[in-house]
mmCIF file of C-alpha atoms and ligand atoms in Angstrom:
data_model
loop_
_atom_site.group_PDB
_atom_site.id
_atom_site.type_symbol
_atom_site.label_atom_id
_atom_site.label_comp_id
_atom_site.label_asym_id
_atom_site.label_seq_id
_atom_site.Cartn_x
_atom_site.Cartn_y
_atom_site.Cartn_z
ATOM 1 C CA MET A 1 -0.014 -0.175 0.120
ATOM 2 C CA ARG A 2 1.153 3.900 -0.720
ATOM 3 C CA LEU A 3 2.487 5.255 2.441
ATOM 4 C CA ASP A 4 0.247 8.565 2.110
ATOM 5 C CA ARG A 5 -2.631 6.316 1.841
ATOM 6 C CA ALA A 6 -1.710 4.015 4.571
ATOM 7 C CA LEU A 7 -1.334 7.092 6.975
ATOM 8 C CA SER A 8 -4.229 8.788 5.835
ATOM 9 C CA ASN A 9 -6.254 5.486 6.412
ATOM 10 C CA SER A 10 -5.363 5.050 9.323
ATOM 11 C CA GLY A 11 -6.656 8.436 10.497
ATOM 12 C CA TYR A 12 -3.384 10.828 10.734
ATOM 13 C CA GLY A 13 -4.884 13.499 8.349
ATOM 14 C CA THR A 14 -5.918 13.763 4.677
ATOM 15 C CA ARG A 15 -3.853 12.731 2.204
ATOM 16 C CA ASN A 16 -2.485 16.489 1.798
ATOM 17 C CA ASP A 17 -1.696 16.545 5.601
ATOM 18 C CA VAL A 18 0.621 13.798 5.548
ATOM 19 C CA ARG A 19 2.271 14.307 2.298
ATOM 20 C CA SER A 20 2.828 17.875 4.029
ATOM 21 C CA LEU A 21 4.210 15.848 6.848
ATOM 22 C CA ILE A 22 6.173 13.711 4.729
ATOM 23 C CA LYS A 23 7.693 16.871 2.866
ATOM 24 C CA LYS A 24 9.134 18.186 6.130
ATOM 25 C CA ARG A 25 10.792 15.081 6.683
ATOM 26 C CA LYS A 26 8.862 14.312 9.766
ATOM 27 C CA VAL A 27 7.916 10.456 8.623
ATOM 28 C CA THR A 28 10.518 7.501 8.837
ATOM 29 C CA VAL A 29 10.095 4.111 7.860
ATOM 30 C CA ASN A 30 12.414 1.387 9.705
ATOM 31 C CA GLY A 31 14.188 4.653 10.624
ATOM 32 C CA GLU A 32 14.873 5.837 7.693
ATOM 33 C CA VAL A 33 13.482 9.620 6.858
ATOM 34 C CA VAL A 34 11.389 9.115 3.696
ATOM 35 C CA SER A 35 10.628 11.767 0.825
ATOM 36 C CA ASP A 36 8.570 9.899 -1.154
ATOM 37 C CA PRO A 37 4.687 9.770 -0.408
ATOM 38 C CA SER A 38 3.910 7.062 -3.143
ATOM 39 C CA MET A 39 6.278 4.498 -1.418
ATOM 40 C CA HIS A 40 5.048 1.487 -0.966
ATOM 41 C CA ILE A 41 4.959 -0.276 2.608
ATOM 42 C CA SER A 42 3.693 -3.202 4.094
ATOM 43 C CA ASP A 43 2.781 -4.733 7.499
ATOM 44 C CA LYS A 44 6.174 -5.349 8.262
ATOM 45 C CA ASP A 45 7.238 -1.728 8.113
ATOM 46 C CA THR A 46 7.712 0.389 11.291
ATOM 47 C CA ILE A 47 6.367 3.711 10.676
ATOM 48 C CA SER A 48 6.953 6.810 12.685
ATOM 49 C CA ILE A 49 5.907 10.382 12.430
ATOM 50 C CA GLU A 50 8.252 12.839 14.292
ATOM 51 C CA GLY A 51 9.696 9.785 16.396
ATOM 52 C CA MET A 52 6.165 8.123 17.395
ATOM 53 C CA SER A 53 5.472 4.791 16.283
ATOM 54 C CA THR A 54 2.305 4.769 14.121
ATOM 55 C CA LEU A 55 -0.827 2.168 13.911
ATOM 56 C CA ILE A 56 -1.496 1.295 10.155
ATOM 57 C CA LYS A 57 -4.888 0.400 9.647
ATOM 58 C CA ASP A 58 -5.776 -1.389 5.959
ATOM 59 C CA LYS A 59 -9.463 -1.640 6.965
ATOM 60 C CA LEU A 60 -11.638 0.572 8.636
ATOM 61 C CA TYR A 61 -14.304 -0.166 10.939
ATOM 62 C CA TYR A 62 -17.268 2.122 12.921
ATOM 63 C CA ILE A 63 -20.731 1.730 13.953
ATOM 64 C CA PHE A 64 -23.067 4.177 13.892
ATOM 65 C CA ASP A 65 -26.179 5.168 15.700
ATOM 66 C CA LYS A 66 -28.353 5.958 12.605
ATOM 67 C CA PRO A 67 -30.719 8.721 13.608
ATOM 68 C CA ASP A 68 -34.655 8.948 12.167
ATOM 69 C CA GLU A 69 -35.178 10.318 9.024
ATOM 70 C CA VAL A 70 -31.686 9.531 7.707
ATOM 71 C CA LEU A 71 -30.832 7.478 4.558
ATOM 72 C CA THR A 72 -28.806 4.501 4.746
ATOM 73 C CA ALA A 73 -26.637 5.978 1.890
ATOM 74 C CA MET A 74 -23.173 7.761 1.547
ATOM 75 C CA GLU A 75 -24.870 10.845 -0.173
ATOM 76 C CA ASP A 76 -28.123 11.672 -1.713
ATOM 77 C CA LYS A 77 -29.319 15.180 -3.136
ATOM 78 C CA ARG A 78 -32.358 15.520 -1.501
ATOM 79 C CA TYR A 79 -32.424 13.493 2.105
ATOM 80 C CA SER A 80 -30.181 13.474 5.237
ATOM 81 C CA ASN A 81 -28.145 10.602 4.975
ATOM 82 C CA VAL A 82 -25.135 8.195 6.534
ATOM 83 C CA GLY A 83 -22.632 10.234 4.585
ATOM 84 C CA ASP A 84 -23.485 13.608 6.216
ATOM 85 C CA PHE A 85 -22.337 12.275 10.029
ATOM 86 C CA ILE A 86 -18.667 10.962 8.385
ATOM 87 C CA PRO A 87 -15.946 13.435 9.262
ATOM 88 C CA ALA A 88 -14.161 14.925 6.274
ATOM 89 C CA GLU A 89 -10.738 12.949 6.972
ATOM 90 C CA LEU A 90 -12.852 9.626 6.247
ATOM 91 C CA LYS A 91 -14.515 10.554 2.995
ATOM 92 C CA ASN A 92 -12.790 8.801 0.249
ATOM 93 C CA LEU A 93 -11.541 5.885 2.200
ATOM 94 C CA LYS A 94 -14.463 3.595 0.231
ATOM 95 C CA LEU A 95 -16.431 3.440 3.716
ATOM 96 C CA SER A 96 -19.983 2.016 3.356
ATOM 97 C CA PRO A 97 -22.835 1.011 5.484
ATOM 98 C CA VAL A 98 -23.547 -3.012 5.746
ATOM 99 C CA GLY A 99 -26.678 -3.591 5.004
ATOM 100 C CA ARG A 100 -29.607 -1.104 4.891
ATOM 101 C CA LEU A 101 -32.059 0.317 7.478
ATOM 102 C CA ASP A 102 -34.891 2.286 6.496
ATOM 103 C CA TYR A 103 -35.355 6.075 6.650
ATOM 104 C CA HIS A 104 -37.325 5.479 9.809
ATOM 105 C CA THR A 105 -35.385 2.640 11.316
ATOM 106 C CA THR A 106 -33.087 3.988 13.729
ATOM 107 C CA GLY A 107 -29.885 2.227 15.790
ATOM 108 C CA LEU A 108 -26.964 0.072 15.112
ATOM 109 C CA LEU A 109 -25.538 0.405 11.743
ATOM 110 C CA ILE A 110 -21.952 -0.831 11.050
ATOM 111 C CA ILE A 111 -19.807 0.934 8.413
ATOM 112 C CA THR A 112 -16.647 -0.370 6.967
ATOM 113 C CA ASN A 113 -14.721 -0.345 3.764
ATOM 114 C CA ASP A 114 -14.150 -4.626 4.230
ATOM 115 C CA GLY A 115 -16.287 -5.652 2.001
ATOM 116 C CA GLU A 116 -15.974 -9.207 2.610
ATOM 117 C CA LEU A 117 -16.752 -8.475 5.976
ATOM 118 C CA SER A 118 -19.573 -6.576 5.154
ATOM 119 C CA HIS A 119 -20.994 -9.442 2.682
ATOM 120 C CA ARG A 120 -20.724 -11.815 5.405
ATOM 121 C CA ILE A 121 -23.001 -10.043 7.849
ATOM 122 C CA THR A 122 -25.583 -9.276 5.405
ATOM 123 C CA SER A 123 -25.550 -12.658 3.658
ATOM 124 C CA PRO A 124 -28.414 -15.377 4.832
ATOM 125 C CA LYS A 125 -25.716 -18.108 4.446
ATOM 126 C CA TYR A 126 -23.730 -16.889 7.690
ATOM 127 C CA GLU A 127 -27.058 -16.481 9.477
ATOM 128 C CA ILE A 128 -25.586 -13.333 11.402
ATOM 129 C CA PRO A 129 -28.443 -12.450 14.270
ATOM 130 C CA LYS A 130 -29.999 -8.689 14.212
ATOM 131 C CA ILE A 131 -31.829 -7.717 17.133
ATOM 132 C CA TYR A 132 -34.844 -5.196 16.371
ATOM 133 C CA GLU A 133 -36.588 -3.657 19.183
ATOM 134 C CA VAL A 134 -40.227 -3.273 17.880
ATOM 135 C CA ILE A 135 -42.792 -0.832 19.514
ATOM 136 C CA TYR A 136 -46.250 -1.532 17.818
ATOM 137 C CA SER A 137 -49.798 -0.621 17.596
ATOM 138 C CA GLY A 138 -53.018 -2.605 17.931
ATOM 139 C CA SER A 139 -53.880 -5.720 19.809
ATOM 140 C CA PRO A 140 -50.823 -7.527 21.590
ATOM 141 C CA LEU A 141 -49.750 -10.221 19.522
ATOM 142 C CA SER A 142 -50.817 -13.778 20.666
ATOM 143 C CA SER A 143 -48.637 -16.674 21.610
ATOM 144 C CA ASP A 144 -50.010 -18.609 18.154
ATOM 145 C CA GLU A 145 -49.212 -15.807 16.492
ATOM 146 C CA ILE A 146 -45.808 -15.453 18.023
ATOM 147 C CA GLU A 147 -45.204 -19.255 17.334
ATOM 148 C CA GLU A 148 -46.116 -18.897 13.648
ATOM 149 C CA ALA A 149 -43.819 -16.006 13.320
ATOM 150 C CA GLU A 150 -41.064 -17.918 14.824
ATOM 151 C CA GLU A 151 -41.434 -20.639 12.436
ATOM 152 C CA GLY A 152 -41.009 -18.668 9.743
ATOM 153 C CA LEU A 153 -44.162 -16.955 7.893
ATOM 154 C CA THR A 154 -44.944 -16.538 4.080
ATOM 155 C CA LEU A 155 -45.547 -12.935 3.250
ATOM 156 C CA THR A 156 -48.452 -12.295 0.677
ATOM 157 C CA ASP A 157 -48.595 -8.660 1.036
ATOM 158 C CA THR A 158 -46.870 -8.648 -2.849
ATOM 159 C CA ASP A 159 -47.587 -10.510 -5.867
ATOM 160 C CA THR A 160 -45.103 -13.439 -5.074
ATOM 161 C CA PRO A 161 -45.268 -14.935 -1.773
ATOM 162 C CA VAL A 162 -42.058 -14.504 0.376
ATOM 163 C CA LYS A 163 -40.998 -16.847 2.612
ATOM 164 C CA LEU A 164 -39.477 -15.761 5.836
ATOM 165 C CA ARG A 165 -36.582 -17.878 7.475
ATOM 166 C CA PRO A 166 -37.563 -18.583 11.105
ATOM 167 C CA CYS A 167 -36.785 -15.959 13.586
ATOM 168 C CA LYS A 168 -36.911 -15.363 17.464
ATOM 169 C CA ILE A 169 -39.300 -13.274 19.446
ATOM 170 C CA GLU A 170 -38.858 -12.011 23.075
ATOM 171 C CA VAL A 171 -42.011 -10.182 24.251
ATOM 172 C CA ILE A 172 -40.615 -7.240 26.466
ATOM 173 C CA GLU A 173 -43.801 -5.239 27.243
ATOM 174 C CA GLN A 174 -47.558 -5.525 25.909
ATOM 175 C CA ASN A 175 -46.978 -3.948 22.649
ATOM 176 C CA LYS A 176 -42.750 -4.084 22.858
ATOM 177 C CA ILE A 177 -41.097 -6.899 21.146
ATOM 178 C CA ASN A 178 -37.599 -7.892 20.403
ATOM 179 C CA ILE A 179 -37.184 -9.478 16.746
ATOM 180 C CA THR A 180 -34.232 -11.562 16.156
ATOM 181 C CA LEU A 181 -33.915 -11.853 12.513
ATOM 182 C CA PHE A 182 -30.842 -14.399 10.564
ATOM 183 C CA GLU A 183 -31.739 -12.644 7.087
ATOM 184 C CA GLY A 184 -32.442 -9.004 6.002
ATOM 185 C CA LYS A 185 -35.494 -9.210 3.433
ATOM 186 C CA THR A 186 -37.120 -5.830 2.457
ATOM 187 C CA HIS A 187 -38.914 -3.937 5.347
ATOM 188 C CA GLU A 188 -38.887 -7.426 6.945
ATOM 189 C CA VAL A 189 -39.983 -6.692 10.428
ATOM 190 C CA ARG A 190 -42.402 -4.054 9.733
ATOM 191 C CA ARG A 191 -43.903 -6.564 7.223
ATOM 192 C CA LEU A 192 -43.852 -9.314 9.489
ATOM 193 C CA VAL A 193 -45.814 -6.912 11.940
ATOM 194 C CA SER A 194 -48.149 -6.005 9.725
ATOM 195 C CA HIS A 195 -48.999 -9.395 8.477
ATOM 196 C CA PHE A 196 -51.198 -9.850 11.903
ATOM 197 C CA GLY A 197 -52.982 -6.624 10.992
ATOM 198 C CA LYS A 198 -50.327 -4.263 13.414
ATOM 199 C CA GLU A 199 -48.276 -1.334 12.952
ATOM 200 C CA VAL A 200 -44.850 -0.549 13.844
ATOM 201 C CA ILE A 201 -44.745 2.646 15.748
ATOM 202 C CA SER A 202 -40.808 2.573 16.451
ATOM 203 C CA LEU A 203 -38.183 0.318 15.043
ATOM 204 C CA ARG A 204 -34.781 0.333 16.516
ATOM 205 C CA ARG A 205 -31.979 -1.796 15.781
ATOM 206 C CA ILE A 206 -29.751 -2.722 19.136
ATOM 207 C CA ARG A 207 -27.671 -5.883 17.967
ATOM 208 C CA ILE A 208 -25.755 -7.029 15.323
ATOM 209 C CA ALA A 209 -24.167 -10.744 16.443
ATOM 210 C CA ASP A 210 -22.003 -9.563 19.668
ATOM 211 C CA ILE A 211 -21.822 -5.490 18.866
ATOM 212 C CA VAL A 212 -24.108 -3.471 20.601
ATOM 213 C CA LEU A 213 -24.269 0.425 20.957
ATOM 214 C CA PRO A 214 -23.265 2.308 24.027
ATOM 215 C CA GLU A 215 -25.884 2.589 26.724
ATOM 216 C CA ASP A 216 -26.213 6.158 26.403
ATOM 217 C CA SER A 217 -25.592 6.295 22.805
ATOM 218 C CA ALA A 218 -26.946 9.694 20.959
ATOM 219 C CA PRO A 219 -28.562 9.384 17.536
ATOM 220 C CA GLY A 220 -25.947 10.381 15.163
ATOM 221 C CA THR A 221 -22.987 9.038 16.879
ATOM 222 C CA LEU A 222 -20.207 7.254 15.069
ATOM 223 C CA TYR A 223 -17.938 5.179 17.202
ATOM 224 C CA GLU A 224 -14.916 3.400 16.257
ATOM 225 C CA MET A 225 -14.977 -0.414 16.578
ATOM 226 C CA SER A 226 -12.774 -1.606 19.260
ATOM 227 C CA PRO A 227 -10.257 -4.381 18.333
ATOM 228 C CA GLU A 228 -12.219 -6.663 20.404
ATOM 229 C CA GLN A 229 -15.349 -6.246 18.617
ATOM 230 C CA ILE A 230 -13.455 -6.445 15.294
ATOM 231 C CA ASP A 231 -12.117 -9.951 16.024
ATOM 232 C CA SER A 232 -15.732 -11.159 17.248
ATOM 233 C CA LEU A 233 -17.122 -9.761 13.916
ATOM 234 C CA LYS A 234 -14.236 -11.417 11.899
ATOM 235 C CA SER A 235 -14.566 -14.891 14.140
ATOM 236 C CA ILE A 236 -18.388 -15.141 14.117
ATOM 237 C CA THR A 237 -18.300 -14.629 10.545
ATOM 238 C CA GLY A 238 -15.544 -17.140 10.167
ATOM 239 C CA LEU A 239 -12.942 -14.781 8.980
HETATM 240 N N1 URA B 301 -36.915 -4.271 8.879
HETATM 241 C C1 URA B 301 -37.198 -3.311 8.676
HETATM 242 O O1 URA B 301 -38.727 -3.553 8.244
HETATM 243 N N2 URA B 301 -36.905 -2.332 8.621
HETATM 244 C C2 URA B 301 -35.430 -2.075 8.720
HETATM 245 O O2 URA B 301 -35.125 -0.765 8.870
HETATM 246 C C3 URA B 301 -34.507 -3.179 8.867
HETATM 247 C C4 URA B 301 -35.546 -4.269 9.324
#
């Protein structure tokens, strides 16, 4: 990987910032001052800035607390979108959201430039659990309805019936449930709930595998994933 890109990807400033550091002879590779920003480095090289050794990160992993009324997209001409919450120094690093949350769904969204991890989290083949907290209107779901949903509904709200995989439902309060899905069909939770004649009032994703948002998380906050969180996601997806 190019030195300037590696430093910039690892959070040491924009590409221009790091080029300027290199020009000022503040960057060393294996103890030697470098002047060429395009120099190729590998995992084995030790890079320092002003004598402080750096941690080069090839891939980046974030979690985002998606607010209501935000599109799961990195840019959009008309609507507020996830890209609006990404700081300038992280633009152009090919970050993208893993899967989609509806415009009105809030909560946990993973954002990364690790395409393979992203694929494995979203592909039904890997059965990665995603947990949604759902508040709905109408009479509470009966135990028969919950059992039917858990066994795997067939939705008939479109021309072609859609078979859902089994899911798990935990009743939290009268009109509040946590649903664990192992796939991600379009508007799956909303359609599942409306299959029983009820309507989702609020939908928040609270967990993906072992990843949760901090308890006091404020919508719109972007968090860097800890090495432990990254390792746990990689290990559950077999990477
Ligand atoms: N299910 C939905 O209906 N919407 C979401 O945003 C996520 C899951």
